[in-house]
Coordinates of C-alpha atoms and ligand atoms in Angstrom, one line a residue:
Chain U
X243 CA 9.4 -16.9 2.7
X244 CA 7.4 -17.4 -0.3
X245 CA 9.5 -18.8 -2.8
X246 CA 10.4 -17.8 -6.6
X247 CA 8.0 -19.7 -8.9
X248 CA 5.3 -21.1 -6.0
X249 CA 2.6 -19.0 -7.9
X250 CA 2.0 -16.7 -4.8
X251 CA 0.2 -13.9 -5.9
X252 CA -3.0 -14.2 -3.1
X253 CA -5.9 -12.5 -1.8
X254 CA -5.4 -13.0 1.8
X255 CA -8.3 -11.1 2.3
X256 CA -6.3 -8.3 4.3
X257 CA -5.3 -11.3 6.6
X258 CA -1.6 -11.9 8.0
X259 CA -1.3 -15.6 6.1
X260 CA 2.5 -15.6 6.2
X261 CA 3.9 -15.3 10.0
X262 CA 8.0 -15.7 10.5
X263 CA 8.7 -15.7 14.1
X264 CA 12.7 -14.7 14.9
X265 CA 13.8 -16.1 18.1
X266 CA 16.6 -15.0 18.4
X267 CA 19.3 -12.9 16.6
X268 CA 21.9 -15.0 18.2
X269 CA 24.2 -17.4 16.0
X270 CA 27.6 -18.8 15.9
X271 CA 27.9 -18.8 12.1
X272 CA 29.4 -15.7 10.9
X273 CA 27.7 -15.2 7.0
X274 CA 28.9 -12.0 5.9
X275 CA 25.7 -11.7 4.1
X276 CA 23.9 -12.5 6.9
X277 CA 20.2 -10.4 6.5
X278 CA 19.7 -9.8 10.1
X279 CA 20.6 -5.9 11.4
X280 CA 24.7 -5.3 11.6
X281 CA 23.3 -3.2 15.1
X282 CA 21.5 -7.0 16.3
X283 CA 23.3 -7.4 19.9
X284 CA 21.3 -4.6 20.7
X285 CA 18.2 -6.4 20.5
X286 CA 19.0 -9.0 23.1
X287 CA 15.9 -8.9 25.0
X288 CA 14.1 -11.6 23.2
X289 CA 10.5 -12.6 24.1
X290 CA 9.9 -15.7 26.9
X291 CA 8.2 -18.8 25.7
X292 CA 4.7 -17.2 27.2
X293 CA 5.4 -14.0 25.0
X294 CA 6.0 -16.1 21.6
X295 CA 3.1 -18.6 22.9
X296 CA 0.4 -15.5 22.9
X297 CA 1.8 -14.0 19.7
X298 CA 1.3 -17.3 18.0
X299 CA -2.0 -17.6 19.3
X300 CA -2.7 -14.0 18.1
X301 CA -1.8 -14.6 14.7
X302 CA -4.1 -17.6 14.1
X303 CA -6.7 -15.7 15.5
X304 CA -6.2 -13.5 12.9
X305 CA -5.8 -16.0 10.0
X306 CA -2.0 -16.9 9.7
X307 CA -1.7 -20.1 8.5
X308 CA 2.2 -20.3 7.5
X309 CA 4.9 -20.8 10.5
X310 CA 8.3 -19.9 9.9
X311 CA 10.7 -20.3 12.2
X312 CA 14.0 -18.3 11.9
X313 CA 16.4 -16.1 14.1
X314 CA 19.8 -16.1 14.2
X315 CA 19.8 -19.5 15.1
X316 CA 16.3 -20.9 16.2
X317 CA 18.2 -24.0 17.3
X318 CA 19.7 -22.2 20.1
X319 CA 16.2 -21.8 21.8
X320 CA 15.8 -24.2 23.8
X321 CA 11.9 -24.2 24.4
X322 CA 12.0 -24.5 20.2
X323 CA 10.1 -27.8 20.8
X324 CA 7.6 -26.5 23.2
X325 CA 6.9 -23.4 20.3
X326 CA 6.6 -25.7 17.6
X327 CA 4.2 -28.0 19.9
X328 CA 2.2 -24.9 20.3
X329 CA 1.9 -23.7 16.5
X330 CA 1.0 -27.1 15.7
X331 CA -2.2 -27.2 18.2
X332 CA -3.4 -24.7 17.3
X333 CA -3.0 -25.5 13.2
X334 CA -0.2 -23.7 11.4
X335 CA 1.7 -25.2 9.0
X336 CA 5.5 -24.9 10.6
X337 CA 8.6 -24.5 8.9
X338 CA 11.9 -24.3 10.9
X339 CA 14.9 -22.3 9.1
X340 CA 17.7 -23.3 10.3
X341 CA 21.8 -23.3 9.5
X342 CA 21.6 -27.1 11.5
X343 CA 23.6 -26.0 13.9
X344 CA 22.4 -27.1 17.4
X345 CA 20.3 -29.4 15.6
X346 CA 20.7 -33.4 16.6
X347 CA 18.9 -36.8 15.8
X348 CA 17.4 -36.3 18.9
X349 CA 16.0 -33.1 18.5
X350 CA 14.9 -33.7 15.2
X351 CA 12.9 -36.5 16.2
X352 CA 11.3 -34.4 19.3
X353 CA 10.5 -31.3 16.4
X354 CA 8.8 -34.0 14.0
X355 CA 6.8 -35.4 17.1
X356 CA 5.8 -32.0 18.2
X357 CA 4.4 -31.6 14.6
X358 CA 7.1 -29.6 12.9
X359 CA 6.0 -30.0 9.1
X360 CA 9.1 -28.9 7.4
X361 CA 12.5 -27.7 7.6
X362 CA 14.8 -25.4 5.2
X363 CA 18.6 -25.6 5.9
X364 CA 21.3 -23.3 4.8
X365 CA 24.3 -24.5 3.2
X366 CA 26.7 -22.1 1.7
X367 CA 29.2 -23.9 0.3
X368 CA 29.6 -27.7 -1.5
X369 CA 32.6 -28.4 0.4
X370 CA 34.2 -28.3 3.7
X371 CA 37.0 -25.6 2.8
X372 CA 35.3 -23.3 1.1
X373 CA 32.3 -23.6 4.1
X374 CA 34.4 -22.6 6.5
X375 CA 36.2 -19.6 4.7
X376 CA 31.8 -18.3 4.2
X377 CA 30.5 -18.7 7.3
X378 CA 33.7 -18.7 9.8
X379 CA 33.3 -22.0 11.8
X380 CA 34.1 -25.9 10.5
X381 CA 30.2 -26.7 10.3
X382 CA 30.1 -28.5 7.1
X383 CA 30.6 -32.1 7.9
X384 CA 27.6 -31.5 10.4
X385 CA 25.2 -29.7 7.7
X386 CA 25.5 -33.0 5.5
X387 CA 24.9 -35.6 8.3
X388 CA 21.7 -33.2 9.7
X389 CA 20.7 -32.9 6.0
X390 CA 21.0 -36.8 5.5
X391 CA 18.8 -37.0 9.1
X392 CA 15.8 -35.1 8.0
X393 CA 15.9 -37.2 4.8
X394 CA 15.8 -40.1 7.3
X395 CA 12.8 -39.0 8.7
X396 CA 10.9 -38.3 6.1
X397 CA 10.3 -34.4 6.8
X398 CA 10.0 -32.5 3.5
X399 CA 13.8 -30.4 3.4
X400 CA 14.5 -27.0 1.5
X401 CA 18.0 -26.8 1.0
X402 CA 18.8 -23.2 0.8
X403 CA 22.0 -21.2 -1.1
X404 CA 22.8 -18.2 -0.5
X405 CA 24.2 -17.3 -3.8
X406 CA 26.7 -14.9 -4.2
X407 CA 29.9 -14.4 -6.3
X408 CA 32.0 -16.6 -3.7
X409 CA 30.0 -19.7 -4.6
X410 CA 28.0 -19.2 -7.5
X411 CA 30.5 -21.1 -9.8
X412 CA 29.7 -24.4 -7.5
X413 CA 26.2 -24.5 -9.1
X414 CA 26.8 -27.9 -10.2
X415 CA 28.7 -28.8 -6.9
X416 CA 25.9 -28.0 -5.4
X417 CA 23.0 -30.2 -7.3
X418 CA 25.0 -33.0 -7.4
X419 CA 25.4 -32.9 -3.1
X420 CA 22.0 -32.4 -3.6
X421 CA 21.0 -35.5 -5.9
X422 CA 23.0 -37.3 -4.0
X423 CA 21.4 -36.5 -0.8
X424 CA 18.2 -36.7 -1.9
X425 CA 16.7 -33.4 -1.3
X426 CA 13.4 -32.5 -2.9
X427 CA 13.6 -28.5 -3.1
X428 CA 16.6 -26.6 -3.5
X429 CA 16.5 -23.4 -3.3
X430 CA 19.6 -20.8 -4.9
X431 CA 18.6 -17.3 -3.5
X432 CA 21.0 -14.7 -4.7
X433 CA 21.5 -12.5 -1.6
X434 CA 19.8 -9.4 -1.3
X435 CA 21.8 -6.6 -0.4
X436 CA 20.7 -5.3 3.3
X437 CA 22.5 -5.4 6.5
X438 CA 25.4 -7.3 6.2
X439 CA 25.4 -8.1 2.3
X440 CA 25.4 -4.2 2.0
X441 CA 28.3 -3.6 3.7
X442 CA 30.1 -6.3 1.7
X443 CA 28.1 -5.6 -1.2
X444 CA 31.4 -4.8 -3.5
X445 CA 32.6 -8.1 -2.8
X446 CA 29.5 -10.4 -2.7
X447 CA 27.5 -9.3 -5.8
X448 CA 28.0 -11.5 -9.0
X449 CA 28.5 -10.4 -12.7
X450 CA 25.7 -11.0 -14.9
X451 CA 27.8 -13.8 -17.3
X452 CA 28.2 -15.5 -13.8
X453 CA 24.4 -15.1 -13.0
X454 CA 23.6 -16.7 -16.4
X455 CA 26.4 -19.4 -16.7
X456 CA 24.3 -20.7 -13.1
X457 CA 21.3 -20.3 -14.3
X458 CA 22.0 -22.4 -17.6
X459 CA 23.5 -25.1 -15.3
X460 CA 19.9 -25.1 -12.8
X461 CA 17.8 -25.1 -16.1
X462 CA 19.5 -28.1 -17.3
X463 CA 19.4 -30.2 -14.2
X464 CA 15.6 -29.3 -14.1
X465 CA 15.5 -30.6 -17.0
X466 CA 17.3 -33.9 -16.5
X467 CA 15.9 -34.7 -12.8
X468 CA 12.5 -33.6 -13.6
X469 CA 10.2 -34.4 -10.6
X470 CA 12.9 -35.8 -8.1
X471 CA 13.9 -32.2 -7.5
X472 CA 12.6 -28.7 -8.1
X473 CA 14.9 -25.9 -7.8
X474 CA 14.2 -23.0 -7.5
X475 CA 16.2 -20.0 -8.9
X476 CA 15.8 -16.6 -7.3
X477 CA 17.8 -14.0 -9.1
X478 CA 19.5 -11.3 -8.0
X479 CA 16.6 -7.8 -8.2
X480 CA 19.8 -5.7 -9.4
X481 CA 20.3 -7.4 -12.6
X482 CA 16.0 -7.4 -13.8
X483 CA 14.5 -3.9 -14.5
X484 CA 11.6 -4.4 -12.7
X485 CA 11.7 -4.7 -8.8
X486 CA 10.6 -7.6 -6.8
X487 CA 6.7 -7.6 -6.0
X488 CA 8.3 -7.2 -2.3
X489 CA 6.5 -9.0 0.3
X490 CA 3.4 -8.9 -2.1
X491 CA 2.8 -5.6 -0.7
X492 CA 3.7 -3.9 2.8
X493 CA 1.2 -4.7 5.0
X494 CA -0.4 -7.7 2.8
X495 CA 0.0 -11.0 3.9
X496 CA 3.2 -11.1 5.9
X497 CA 4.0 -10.4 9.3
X498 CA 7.4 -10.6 11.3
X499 CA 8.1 -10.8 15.1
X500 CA 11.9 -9.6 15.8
X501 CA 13.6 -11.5 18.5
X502 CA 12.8 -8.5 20.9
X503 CA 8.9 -8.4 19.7
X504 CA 9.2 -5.4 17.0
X505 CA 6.7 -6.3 14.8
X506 CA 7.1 -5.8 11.4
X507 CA 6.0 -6.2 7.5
X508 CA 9.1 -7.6 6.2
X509 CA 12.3 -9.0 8.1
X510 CA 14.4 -6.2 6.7
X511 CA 11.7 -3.2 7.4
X512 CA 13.8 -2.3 10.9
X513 CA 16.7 -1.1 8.8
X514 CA 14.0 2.2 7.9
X515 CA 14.8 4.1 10.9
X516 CA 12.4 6.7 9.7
X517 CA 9.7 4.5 10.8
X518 CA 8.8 3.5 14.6
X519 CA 7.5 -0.4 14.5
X520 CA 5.3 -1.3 17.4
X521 CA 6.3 -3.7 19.6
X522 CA 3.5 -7.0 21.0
X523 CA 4.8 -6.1 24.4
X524 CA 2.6 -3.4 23.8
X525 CA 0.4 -3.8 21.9
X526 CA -1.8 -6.5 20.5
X527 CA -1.3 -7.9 17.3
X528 CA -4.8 -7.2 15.8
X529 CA -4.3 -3.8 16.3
X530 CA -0.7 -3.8 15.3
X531 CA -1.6 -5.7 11.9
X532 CA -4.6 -3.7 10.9
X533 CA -4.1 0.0 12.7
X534 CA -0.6 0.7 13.4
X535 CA 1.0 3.8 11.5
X536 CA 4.1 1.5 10.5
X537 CA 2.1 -1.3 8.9
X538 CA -0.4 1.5 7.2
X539 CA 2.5 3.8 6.1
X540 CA 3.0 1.9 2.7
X541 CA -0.1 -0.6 2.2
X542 CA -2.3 -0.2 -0.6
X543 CA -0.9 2.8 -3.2
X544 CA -2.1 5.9 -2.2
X545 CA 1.4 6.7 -0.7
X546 CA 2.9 6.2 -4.0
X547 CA 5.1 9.2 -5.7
X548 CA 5.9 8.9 -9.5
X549 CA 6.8 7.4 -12.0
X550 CA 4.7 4.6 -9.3
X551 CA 1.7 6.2 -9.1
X552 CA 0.3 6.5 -12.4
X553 CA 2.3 3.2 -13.5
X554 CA -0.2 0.4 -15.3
X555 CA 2.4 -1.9 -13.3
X556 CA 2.0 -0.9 -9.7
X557 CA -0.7 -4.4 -9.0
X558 CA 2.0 -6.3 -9.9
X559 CA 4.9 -5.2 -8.1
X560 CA 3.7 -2.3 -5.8
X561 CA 6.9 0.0 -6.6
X562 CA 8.9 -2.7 -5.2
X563 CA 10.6 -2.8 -2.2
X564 CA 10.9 -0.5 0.5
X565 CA 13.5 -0.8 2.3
X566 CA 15.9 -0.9 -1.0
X567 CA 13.9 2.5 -1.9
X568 CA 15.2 4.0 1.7
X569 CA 18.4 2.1 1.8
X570 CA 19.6 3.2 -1.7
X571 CA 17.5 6.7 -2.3
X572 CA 17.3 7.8 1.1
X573 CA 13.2 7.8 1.2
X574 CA 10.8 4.4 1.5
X575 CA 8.3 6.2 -0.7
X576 CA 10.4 6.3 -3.4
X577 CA 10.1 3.9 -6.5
X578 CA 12.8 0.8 -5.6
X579 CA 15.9 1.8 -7.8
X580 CA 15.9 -1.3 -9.6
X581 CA 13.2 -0.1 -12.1
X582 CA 14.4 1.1 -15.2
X583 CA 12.1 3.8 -14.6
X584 CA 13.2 5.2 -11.4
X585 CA 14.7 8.4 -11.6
X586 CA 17.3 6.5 -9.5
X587 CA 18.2 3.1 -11.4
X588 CA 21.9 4.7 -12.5
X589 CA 22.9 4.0 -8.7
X590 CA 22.2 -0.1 -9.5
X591 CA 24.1 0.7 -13.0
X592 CA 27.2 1.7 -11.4
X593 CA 27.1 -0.6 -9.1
X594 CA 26.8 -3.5 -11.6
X595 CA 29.6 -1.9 -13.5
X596 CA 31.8 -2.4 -10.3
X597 CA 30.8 -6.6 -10.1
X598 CA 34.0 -8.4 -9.7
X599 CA 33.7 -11.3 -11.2
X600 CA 35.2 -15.3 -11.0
X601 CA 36.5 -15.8 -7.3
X602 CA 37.5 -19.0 -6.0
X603 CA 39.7 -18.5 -2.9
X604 CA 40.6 -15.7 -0.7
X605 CA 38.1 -14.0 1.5
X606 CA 40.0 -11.8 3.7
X607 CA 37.8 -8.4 2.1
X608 CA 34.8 -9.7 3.7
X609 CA 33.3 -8.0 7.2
X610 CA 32.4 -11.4 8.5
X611 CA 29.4 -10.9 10.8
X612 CA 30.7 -10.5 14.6
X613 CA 30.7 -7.5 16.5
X614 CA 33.9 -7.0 16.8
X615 CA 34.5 -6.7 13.5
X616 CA 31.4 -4.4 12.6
X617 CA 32.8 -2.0 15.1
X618 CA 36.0 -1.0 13.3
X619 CA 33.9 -1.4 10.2
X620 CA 32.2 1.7 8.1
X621 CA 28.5 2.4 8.9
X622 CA 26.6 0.5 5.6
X623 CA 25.9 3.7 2.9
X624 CA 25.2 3.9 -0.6
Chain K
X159 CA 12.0 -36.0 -18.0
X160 CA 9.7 -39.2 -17.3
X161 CA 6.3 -38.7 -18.7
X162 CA 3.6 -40.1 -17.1
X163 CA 0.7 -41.9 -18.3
X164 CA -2.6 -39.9 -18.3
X165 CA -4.8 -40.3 -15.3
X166 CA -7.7 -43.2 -15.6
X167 CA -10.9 -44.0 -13.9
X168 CA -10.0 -46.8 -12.8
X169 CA -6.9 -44.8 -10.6
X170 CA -7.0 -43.8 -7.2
X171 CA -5.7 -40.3 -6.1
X172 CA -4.5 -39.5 -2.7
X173 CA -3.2 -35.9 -1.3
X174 CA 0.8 -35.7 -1.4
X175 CA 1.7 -36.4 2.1
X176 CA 3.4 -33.0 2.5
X177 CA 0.3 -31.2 1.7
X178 CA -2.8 -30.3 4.1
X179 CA -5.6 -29.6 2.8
X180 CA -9.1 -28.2 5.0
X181 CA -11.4 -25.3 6.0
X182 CA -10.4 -21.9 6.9
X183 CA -12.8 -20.0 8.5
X184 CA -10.7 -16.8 8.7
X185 CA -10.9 -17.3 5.0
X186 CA -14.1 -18.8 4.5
X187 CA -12.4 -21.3 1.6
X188 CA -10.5 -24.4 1.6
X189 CA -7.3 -23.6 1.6
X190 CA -4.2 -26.3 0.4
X191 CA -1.0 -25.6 2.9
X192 CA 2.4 -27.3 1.2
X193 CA 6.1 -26.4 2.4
X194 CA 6.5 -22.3 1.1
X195 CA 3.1 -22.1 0.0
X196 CA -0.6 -21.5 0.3
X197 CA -3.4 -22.2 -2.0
X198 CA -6.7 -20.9 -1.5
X199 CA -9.4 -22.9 -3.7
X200 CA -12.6 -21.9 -5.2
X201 CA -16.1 -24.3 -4.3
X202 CA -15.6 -25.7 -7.1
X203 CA -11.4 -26.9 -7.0
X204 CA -12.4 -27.9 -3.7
X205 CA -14.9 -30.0 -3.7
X206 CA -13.0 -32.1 -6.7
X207 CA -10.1 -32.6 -4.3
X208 CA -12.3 -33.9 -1.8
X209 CA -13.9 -36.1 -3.9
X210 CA -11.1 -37.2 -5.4
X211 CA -9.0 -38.0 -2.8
X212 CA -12.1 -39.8 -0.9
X213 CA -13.4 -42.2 -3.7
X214 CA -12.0 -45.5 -3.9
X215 CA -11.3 -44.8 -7.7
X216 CA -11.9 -41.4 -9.6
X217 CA -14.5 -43.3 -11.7
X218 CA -16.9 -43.0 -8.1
X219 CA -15.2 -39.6 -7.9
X220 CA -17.0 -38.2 -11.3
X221 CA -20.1 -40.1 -10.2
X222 CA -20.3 -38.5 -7.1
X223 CA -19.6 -35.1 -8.3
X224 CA -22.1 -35.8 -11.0
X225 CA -24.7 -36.5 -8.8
X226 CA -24.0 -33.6 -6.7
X227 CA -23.9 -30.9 -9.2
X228 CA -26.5 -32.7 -11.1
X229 CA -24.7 -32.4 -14.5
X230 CA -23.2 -35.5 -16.9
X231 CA -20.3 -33.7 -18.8
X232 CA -18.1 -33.2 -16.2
X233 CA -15.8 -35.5 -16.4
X234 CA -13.6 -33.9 -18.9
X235 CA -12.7 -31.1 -16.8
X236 CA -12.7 -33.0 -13.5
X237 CA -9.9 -35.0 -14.8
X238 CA -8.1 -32.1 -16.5
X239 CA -7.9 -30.3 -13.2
X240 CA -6.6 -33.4 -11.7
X241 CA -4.1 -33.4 -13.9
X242 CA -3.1 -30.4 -13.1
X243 CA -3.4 -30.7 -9.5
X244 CA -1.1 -34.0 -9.5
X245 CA 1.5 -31.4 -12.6
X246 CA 1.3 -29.0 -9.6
X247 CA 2.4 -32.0 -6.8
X248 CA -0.9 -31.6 -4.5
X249 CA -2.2 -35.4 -5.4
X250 CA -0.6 -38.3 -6.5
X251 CA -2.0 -41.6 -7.8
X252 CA -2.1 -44.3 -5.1
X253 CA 0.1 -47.2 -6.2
Ligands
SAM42 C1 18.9 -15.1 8.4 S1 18.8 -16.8 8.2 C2 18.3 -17.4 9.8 C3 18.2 -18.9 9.9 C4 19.5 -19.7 9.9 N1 20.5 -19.0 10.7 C5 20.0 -20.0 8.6 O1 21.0 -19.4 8.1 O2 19.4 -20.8 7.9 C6 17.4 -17.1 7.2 C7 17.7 -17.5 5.7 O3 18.1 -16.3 5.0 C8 19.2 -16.6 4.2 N2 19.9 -15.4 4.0 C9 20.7 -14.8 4.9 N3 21.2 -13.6 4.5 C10 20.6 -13.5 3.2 C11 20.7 -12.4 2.3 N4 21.4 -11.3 2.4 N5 20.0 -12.6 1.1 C12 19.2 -13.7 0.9 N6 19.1 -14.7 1.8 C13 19.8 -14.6 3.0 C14 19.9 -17.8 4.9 O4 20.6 -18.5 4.0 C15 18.7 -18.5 5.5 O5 18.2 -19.5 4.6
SF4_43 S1 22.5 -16.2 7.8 FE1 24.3 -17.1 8.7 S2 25.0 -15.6 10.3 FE2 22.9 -15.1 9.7 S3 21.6 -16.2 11.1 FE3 21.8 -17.6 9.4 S4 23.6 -18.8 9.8 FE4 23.6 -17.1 11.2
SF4_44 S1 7.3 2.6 -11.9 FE1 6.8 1.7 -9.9 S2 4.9 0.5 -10.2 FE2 5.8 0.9 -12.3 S3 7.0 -0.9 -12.7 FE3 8.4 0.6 -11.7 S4 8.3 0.1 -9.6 FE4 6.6 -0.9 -10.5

């Protein structure tokens, strides 16, 4: 995704620049923040390696020049090489998102020779202990080394945190692993609250003195490593009162394929069960992209309601985010509840209120993501 | 924060090796593809990249464009945009 800072605010000319291809919702980690849906065994029937191969040659017909790879775990596809092989030819720019797991020198070096230009791995925690209490397997030792491999062969490496209040004191932890590593983007995303992080919202979500006390700690390391490293700092939409410019815009420049082919504008926009998303078993993606009723419902701003639609601010953000509006109001078209003028913003207020604070050990509260668990567990609500 | 010394003629530029840079058609721009981004640039952005990352020194770079746009006082804001081309990370100077 687009990161925090990387100046995107672009014309794509109506044109689907940014394409993230899910392979699979599988995974063995657990991440009880994980963004994918709590419901995602049900999606098991994931495309074949023709099915992605057409999609991917559908999109650069259309225009889509970025190539993100994600799931689940991408890793556990094996025809990842042959996918990546294919996006190359035909001239995207390919990113693989990945928690390492399943990933190997040898694989590596097949990705890079299939033309793979970048990779952004996960790591949750700064040390082994504390990994394996986030994510539920011992994975940690194996990040590091994969993390030291890409270094080793040359590939340009995100590293990506998951920030939430669990881990957000390791701030420093986590740049000096970093520094020492020698990874040139890093990348602290405070979660965003769908799906999993929603249903362990009360326990995830960080006070705003915890929020700053990071921030201060990133701002001085930029400071100190200057060019070696840029980090980027994505904070947390509940604590600003404006909303995220979501997606820049439903419908803009970003297009998602769900494991199972479900198209969509956003890899959160299943979660609005009001809306039906077409699939590219059925349809193709021109048509999807520029004629569908889901990827029309919300482009451009004549489906705006107040205070959005007379706002002198709607270019910039385009009422925020939809699927926070539905999640957290009950209707997509409403203003996201993050803005401080939403009739709504009082339901971010309390929950702020209710932020728990310092947390080192102890993380038996959390719905870790496995379907047993999300059985027994309360359907995600406000 | 190191500084660095400001960019000279006598330099040679190259593209950051993460970076791509070439025609779109879908577009109809040059466009400048880096990990998490996309840069679209104008006639003009583009054809001083080109230039610049072609010449053997950004001396022949200013000359060229110069010939080509059939002006003389462009070298001020042909290396000002460099600069903040190489601020932004798309070109480096070739050691
Ligand atoms: C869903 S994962 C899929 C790829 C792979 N399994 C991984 O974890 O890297 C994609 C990215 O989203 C991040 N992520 C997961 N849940 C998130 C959330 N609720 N908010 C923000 N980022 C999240 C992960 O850390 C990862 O970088
Ligand atoms: S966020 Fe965690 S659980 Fe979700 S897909 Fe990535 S590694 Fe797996
Ligand atoms: S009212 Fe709507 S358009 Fe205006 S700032 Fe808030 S979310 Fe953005």
């Amino acid at each position: 995704m687009p990161k925090d800072g990387s100046g995107l605010s672009l014309d794509g000319l109506g044109l689907p620049l940014w394409l993230v291809v899910e392979l699979t919702y599988k995974c063995p980690l657990k991440c009880p923040w994980c963004s994918n849906p709590v419901d995602f065994e049900r999606y098991g029937n994931e495309l074949s390696t023709e099915e992605w191969k057409s999609v991917l040659r559908q999109g650069r017909e259309m225009g889509a020049l970025q190539l993100g790879f994600t799931g689940g775990e991408p890793m556990l596809r094996r025809d990842l090489e042959e996918l990546v092989a294919e996006a190359d030819r035909l001239g995207y720019y390919t990113n693989l998102i990945t928690s390492g797991v399943g990933l190997n020198q040898d694989r590596l070096r097949a990705l890079k020779a299939a033309g793979l230009k970048q990779v952004q791995l996960s790591v949750q925690a700064p040390e082994r202990e504390l990994s394996q209490a986030l994510v539920g397997i011992d994975v940690f030792d194996h990040k590091i080394d994969i993390a030291r491999a890409i270094k080793a062969e040359g590939l340009p490496m995100v590293l990506n945190v998951p920030v939430s209040r669990y881990n957000i004191e390791r701030t420093r932890e986590f740049l000096d692993l970093a520094e020492e590593i020698g990874v040139e983007y890093v990348e602290f995303a405070n979660l965003q609250y769908y799906n999993w992080a929603l249903l362990n919202r009360a326990e995830l979500l960080p006070t705003k003195e915890q929020i700053e006390r990071s921030e201060a700690i990133v701002q001085e390391a930029r400071r100190r490593l200057g060019k070696k490293m840029t980090i980027y700092f994505v904070v947390p939409d509940y604590y600003d009162n404006r909303p995220k410019a979501c997606m820049n815009g439903w419908g803009a420049i970003h297009l998602t394929i769900a494991p199972d082919g479900t198209a969509l504008p956003c890899q959160e926009a299943r979660l609005i069960k009001t809306l039906n998303f077409p699939s590219v078993r059925e349809h193709d993606l021109a048509w999807i992209w520029r004629d569908s009723p889901a990827f029309q419902k919300f482009r451009g701003d004549s489906w705006m309601k107040e205070p959005c639609r007379s706002c002198d601010e709607k270019e910039k953000d385009f009422g925020g985010c939809r699927c926070q509006a539905f999640l957290l109001t009950g209707d997509a078209a409403n203003t996201d509840p993050v803005c401080a003028k939403s009739p709504d913003r009082q339901i971010i207020d309390g929950l702020l209120g209710c932020a728990k604070g310092e947390r080192s050990a102890g993380v038996d509260k959390l719905v870790m993501r496995d379907i047993s668990k999300r059985l027994s567990a309360v359907e995600p609500g406000v | 924060m190191e500084t660095e010394r400001p960019l000279q003629l006598d330099d040679a530029v190259e593209l950051n090796p993460t970076h791509h840079f070439r025609w779109e058609e879908p577009q109809r721009s040059h466009v400048l593809l880096y990990p998490e981004g996309i840069v679209k640039l104008n006639e003009t952005a583009a054809a001083i990249i080109e230039a610049a990352t072609g010449a053997a020194s950004l001396g022949a770079a200013v000359t060229a464009l110069a010939a080509r746009y059939e002006r003389a006082d462009l070298e001020p804001k042909i290396i000002a945009f460099l600069e903040d081309a190489r601020a932004k990370g798309w070109i480096r100077v070739k050691s």
